[in-house]
Amino acid sequence: MAETKEKDPVLASVSKYARGNSQVALEGVNKLQNKKLKGTIRRREKQFKEAAYKAAASEILLTEEAGFLEPEGVEKTYQLSQRSLRKDVDISTAHKMFSLDLKWGSYSIDYTRNGRHLLIGGRKGHVAAFDWMAGNLACEMQLKETVRDITWLHNETMFAVAQKKYVYIYDKSGTEIHCLRNHIEVNKLDFLPYHFLLTSVGNSGYLKYQDTSTGSVVAEHRTKLGSCDVMTQNPSNAIMHLGHGNGTVTLWSPNMATPLVKMQCHRGPVTAIAIGHSGEYMATSGLDGQLKLWDLRTYKAVQEYFTPTPASSLSVSQRGLLAVGFGPNVMIWKDPFKTKQVSPYMSHLQPASAIHDVEFVPFEDVLGLGHKGGISSLVVPGSGEPNFDALEANPFQTKKQRQEMEVHSLLEKIQPEMITLDVGMVGKQDKAPIQVLNKEKKEAWAAAHPEKAKELKFKARGRNSSSRRHLRKKAKNVIDQQKVQLLEKIESEKKERAKRKAGNQDEPHTALDRFSGKKRKF
């Protein structure tokens, strides 16, 4: 049986479907006193192993394969233009290469999770949503107001637009549904699909999380680093990455009011951030003209490049290609995080139009460009994932499937409290002693309630003293050291007042002593 497993070719690809190291997860399980918990953990790890093996074994059913450009002889792939590439591809691929000349400022673009629908927003108020594959226009409107950013929500039925002052939510027909007045002068929008959280950051320097399923503001964090217009999410753990004017990149979650990590990435303002789908690598660009690639497991720079002009936008494809937009140029780099690349994989020039936004289309070998003169769609062979999971993101879903997926995603919504930097933290055991855990709880409570942790000041006197006010607020059935001391102090003060009122017993009693404890009436 052991020899059969060693020769099994499926075992070579099991690691990419595994949920971490099972040995680490089972470490210390034998020391548990609770037999039920011990059996539950072991059964769970066994199910994870079986699921990973079945997923690796089903790869034989995936018929599609990713293909890249293969040069011959002295040819270079970056010398191949879109015009020459159009002659050698099929008709359906050629239809994906198009350009729209629009005259309403620099355009921001966003694709849905399945890559089927495209949302565009011009700086001068032009917004449009359409099925770019079939060419069906859903809505188009002129807001007559500055549009700073746009983003899809959970599917193609709703989208958010950051306008001059507030953030507005529209449906697929262009009807205004909501006006989010808590989000003021927003520069960047993003949406966390598994948590139904709309995130925004703007000139005020506040990062805000709004739950679109309930309408409540989940968190509001002050970055204390001024205006911010660079934001992206880590798709693996839903941590938000913000780029600031002092060259730092901060990592945020809705559960902490301070950044989880603060990285000094550039010597000038950060202009763009992009993160790979695995969540392990990050690319940043700054006004210092540098393009840096970072390993988020160690927070160290892996590679460094220089761009002729500061990059305005970055995007990482599902297969690990990196698109860099600077000036009127776009360069695509192949395997940039693994080795130092000498030349780009592909390049494109958009004449007389500065690139504003670049984004790869999910499950398609297409790169979308938003520039000053409109939008463009380029074919980049090998950029998209050839096989898709229909239960996760289906490019060919019907109306019925979309409705069912919306209901399932709402029922399976992840709470914001579960957003952590370490994705494997949920389900782990805390092996610290009970004394250490209690101490950590007290410190966390003191940090969250600084005004209640202050020492009591004894200022007032009489019946309504601070001691009596404190005792009234305390629970009647709770006795602690502070309460005992306060009771003793009150009792001693009571005896002292009674002694002063009684006076000296050795002095002779006179007829006027009866009036000593009363006030004279007029």
Coordinates of C-alpha atoms in Angstrom, one line a residue, residues 79-287:
Q79 CA 8.1 43.3 -30.2
L80 CA 4.8 41.7 -31.2
S81 CA 2.1 44.4 -31.5
Q82 CA -1.7 43.9 -31.1
R83 CA -2.2 44.6 -34.8
S84 CA 0.1 41.8 -35.8
L85 CA -1.4 39.5 -33.2
R86 CA -4.9 40.0 -34.5
K87 CA -3.9 38.4 -37.8
D88 CA -2.9 35.1 -36.1
V89 CA -5.8 34.5 -33.7
D90 CA -9.3 33.2 -34.2
I91 CA -12.3 35.4 -34.7
S92 CA -13.6 35.1 -31.1
T93 CA -10.2 36.2 -29.7
A94 CA -10.0 39.1 -32.3
H95 CA -13.4 40.4 -31.0
K96 CA -11.8 40.9 -27.6
M97 CA -9.3 43.4 -29.0
F98 CA -11.1 46.7 -29.2
S99 CA -10.8 50.4 -28.3
L100 CA -13.4 53.0 -27.4
D101 CA -12.5 56.7 -27.9
L102 CA -14.2 58.6 -25.2
K103 CA -13.7 62.3 -24.3
W104 CA -14.7 62.5 -20.6
G105 CA -11.3 62.4 -18.9
S106 CA -9.2 59.6 -17.5
Y107 CA -11.2 56.4 -17.1
S108 CA -11.3 53.9 -14.2
I109 CA -12.3 50.3 -15.0
D110 CA -13.5 47.3 -13.0
Y111 CA -14.5 43.8 -14.0
T112 CA -16.9 41.5 -12.2
R113 CA -15.4 38.4 -10.4
N114 CA -16.4 36.1 -13.3
G115 CA -14.9 38.6 -15.9
R116 CA -18.1 38.9 -17.8
H117 CA -19.2 42.5 -17.2
L118 CA -17.2 45.8 -17.4
L119 CA -17.8 49.0 -15.5
I120 CA -16.1 52.2 -16.6
G121 CA -16.1 55.7 -15.1
G122 CA -14.7 58.9 -16.7
R123 CA -13.3 61.7 -14.5
K124 CA -15.8 64.1 -16.0
G125 CA -18.9 62.2 -15.0
H126 CA -19.4 59.5 -17.7
V127 CA -20.4 56.1 -16.2
A128 CA -21.3 53.0 -18.2
A129 CA -21.9 49.3 -17.4
F130 CA -22.1 46.6 -20.1
D131 CA -21.4 42.9 -21.0
W132 CA -18.2 43.5 -22.9
M133 CA -18.1 40.0 -24.4
A134 CA -21.6 40.1 -26.0
G135 CA -21.5 43.9 -26.5
N136 CA -24.8 44.5 -24.6
L137 CA -25.1 47.8 -22.8
A138 CA -26.7 47.7 -19.4
C139 CA -26.7 51.4 -18.6
E140 CA -25.0 54.6 -19.5
M141 CA -25.3 58.0 -17.8
Q142 CA -23.7 61.4 -17.5
L143 CA -23.6 62.4 -13.8
K144 CA -22.3 66.0 -14.6
E145 CA -20.1 65.6 -11.5
T146 CA -16.5 64.5 -10.9
V147 CA -16.2 60.7 -10.7
R148 CA -13.2 59.6 -8.6
D149 CA -13.6 55.8 -8.7
I150 CA -16.0 53.0 -9.4
T151 CA -16.4 49.4 -8.3
W152 CA -18.8 46.5 -8.7
L153 CA -20.5 45.1 -5.6
H154 CA -21.3 41.4 -5.1
N155 CA -22.4 40.9 -8.7
E156 CA -23.3 42.9 -11.9
T157 CA -26.7 44.1 -10.5
M158 CA -25.2 46.9 -8.4
F159 CA -22.2 49.1 -8.5
A160 CA -20.8 52.0 -6.4
V161 CA -19.5 55.3 -7.7
A162 CA -17.3 57.8 -5.7
Q163 CA -18.5 61.2 -6.9
K164 CA -17.4 64.7 -6.0
K165 CA -18.6 64.6 -2.4
Y166 CA -20.5 61.4 -1.5
V167 CA -20.5 57.7 -2.6
Y168 CA -23.6 56.6 -4.5
I169 CA -24.9 53.1 -5.3
Y170 CA -26.7 52.4 -8.5
D171 CA -28.4 49.3 -9.9
K172 CA -27.8 47.8 -13.4
S173 CA -30.3 50.1 -15.0
G174 CA -28.6 53.2 -13.7
T175 CA -31.2 54.0 -11.0
E176 CA -29.8 55.6 -7.8
I177 CA -30.4 53.3 -4.8
H178 CA -28.4 54.8 -2.0
C179 CA -26.4 57.8 -1.1
L180 CA -23.7 57.0 1.5
R181 CA -23.2 60.3 3.3
N182 CA -20.7 58.8 5.7
H183 CA -18.2 58.4 2.9
I184 CA -17.0 62.0 2.1
E185 CA -14.5 63.0 -0.7
V186 CA -13.6 59.4 -1.4
N187 CA -10.6 58.7 -3.7
K188 CA -10.6 54.9 -3.8
L189 CA -13.3 52.2 -3.5
D190 CA -13.0 48.4 -3.1
F191 CA -15.4 45.6 -2.3
L192 CA -14.8 42.4 -0.2
P193 CA -17.1 39.8 -1.8
Y194 CA -17.0 37.2 0.9
H195 CA -17.7 39.7 3.7
F196 CA -20.1 42.1 1.7
L197 CA -18.0 45.0 2.9
L198 CA -17.6 48.2 0.8
T199 CA -14.3 49.9 1.7
S200 CA -13.3 53.5 1.0
V201 CA -10.5 56.0 1.7
G202 CA -10.2 59.6 0.7
N203 CA -8.9 63.1 1.4
S204 CA -9.9 62.9 5.1
G205 CA -7.5 60.0 5.6
Y206 CA -10.3 57.7 7.1
L207 CA -10.6 54.1 6.1
K208 CA -14.3 53.0 6.3
Y209 CA -16.0 49.6 6.1
Q210 CA -19.7 49.5 5.2
D211 CA -21.7 46.3 5.2
T212 CA -23.8 46.4 2.1
S213 CA -26.1 43.6 3.3
T214 CA -27.2 45.4 6.4
G215 CA -26.3 49.0 5.6
S216 CA -24.3 49.6 8.8
V217 CA -20.8 51.0 9.1
V218 CA -18.7 48.2 10.5
A219 CA -15.5 50.2 11.2
E220 CA -14.0 53.6 10.7
H221 CA -10.2 54.0 11.1
R222 CA -8.2 57.2 11.1
T223 CA -4.9 56.5 9.3
K224 CA -3.2 59.7 10.6
L225 CA -1.2 59.9 7.4
G226 CA -3.2 62.5 5.4
S227 CA -5.0 62.1 2.1
C228 CA -4.8 58.7 0.5
D229 CA -5.7 57.6 -3.0
V230 CA -4.0 54.2 -3.3
M231 CA -5.8 51.1 -1.9
T232 CA -6.2 47.5 -2.8
Q233 CA -7.2 44.3 -1.1
N234 CA -5.4 41.0 -0.4
P235 CA -7.6 38.4 -2.0
S236 CA -6.4 35.6 0.3
N237 CA -7.1 37.3 3.7
A238 CA -9.2 40.4 2.9
I239 CA -6.6 42.7 4.5
M240 CA -6.6 46.2 3.0
H241 CA -3.3 47.7 1.8
L242 CA -3.1 51.5 1.7
G243 CA -0.3 53.6 0.0
H244 CA 0.5 57.0 1.6
G245 CA 2.3 60.2 0.7
N246 CA 5.3 59.5 3.0
G247 CA 6.2 56.3 1.1
T248 CA 4.7 53.8 3.5
V249 CA 2.2 51.0 2.9
T250 CA -0.1 50.1 5.8
L251 CA -2.1 46.9 6.3
W252 CA -5.5 47.2 7.9
S253 CA -8.4 45.1 9.2
P254 CA -11.7 46.3 10.6
N255 CA -10.9 44.8 14.0
M256 CA -8.0 47.1 14.9
A257 CA -7.8 50.9 15.0
T258 CA -4.1 50.8 14.3
P259 CA -2.3 49.3 11.2
L260 CA -1.4 45.6 11.5
V261 CA 1.8 46.2 9.5
K262 CA 3.6 49.4 8.5
M263 CA 6.2 49.1 5.7
Q264 CA 8.5 51.8 4.4
C265 CA 8.4 51.0 0.7
H266 CA 9.5 54.1 -1.2
R267 CA 11.3 57.4 -0.7
G268 CA 8.4 59.3 -2.2
P269 CA 4.6 59.0 -2.3
V270 CA 3.2 55.5 -3.3
T271 CA 1.4 55.7 -6.6
A272 CA 0.1 52.1 -7.1
I273 CA -0.2 48.7 -5.3
A274 CA -1.1 45.3 -6.7
I275 CA -1.2 41.9 -4.9
G276 CA -1.2 38.4 -6.5
H277 CA -4.1 36.0 -6.1
S278 CA -2.1 33.8 -3.8
G279 CA -1.7 36.7 -1.4
E280 CA 2.1 36.0 -1.0
Y281 CA 3.5 38.8 -3.2
M282 CA 2.9 42.5 -3.5
A283 CA 4.1 45.0 -6.1
T284 CA 4.4 48.7 -5.3
S285 CA 5.4 51.8 -7.3
G286 CA 6.3 55.3 -6.2
L287 CA 7.2 58.8 -7.4

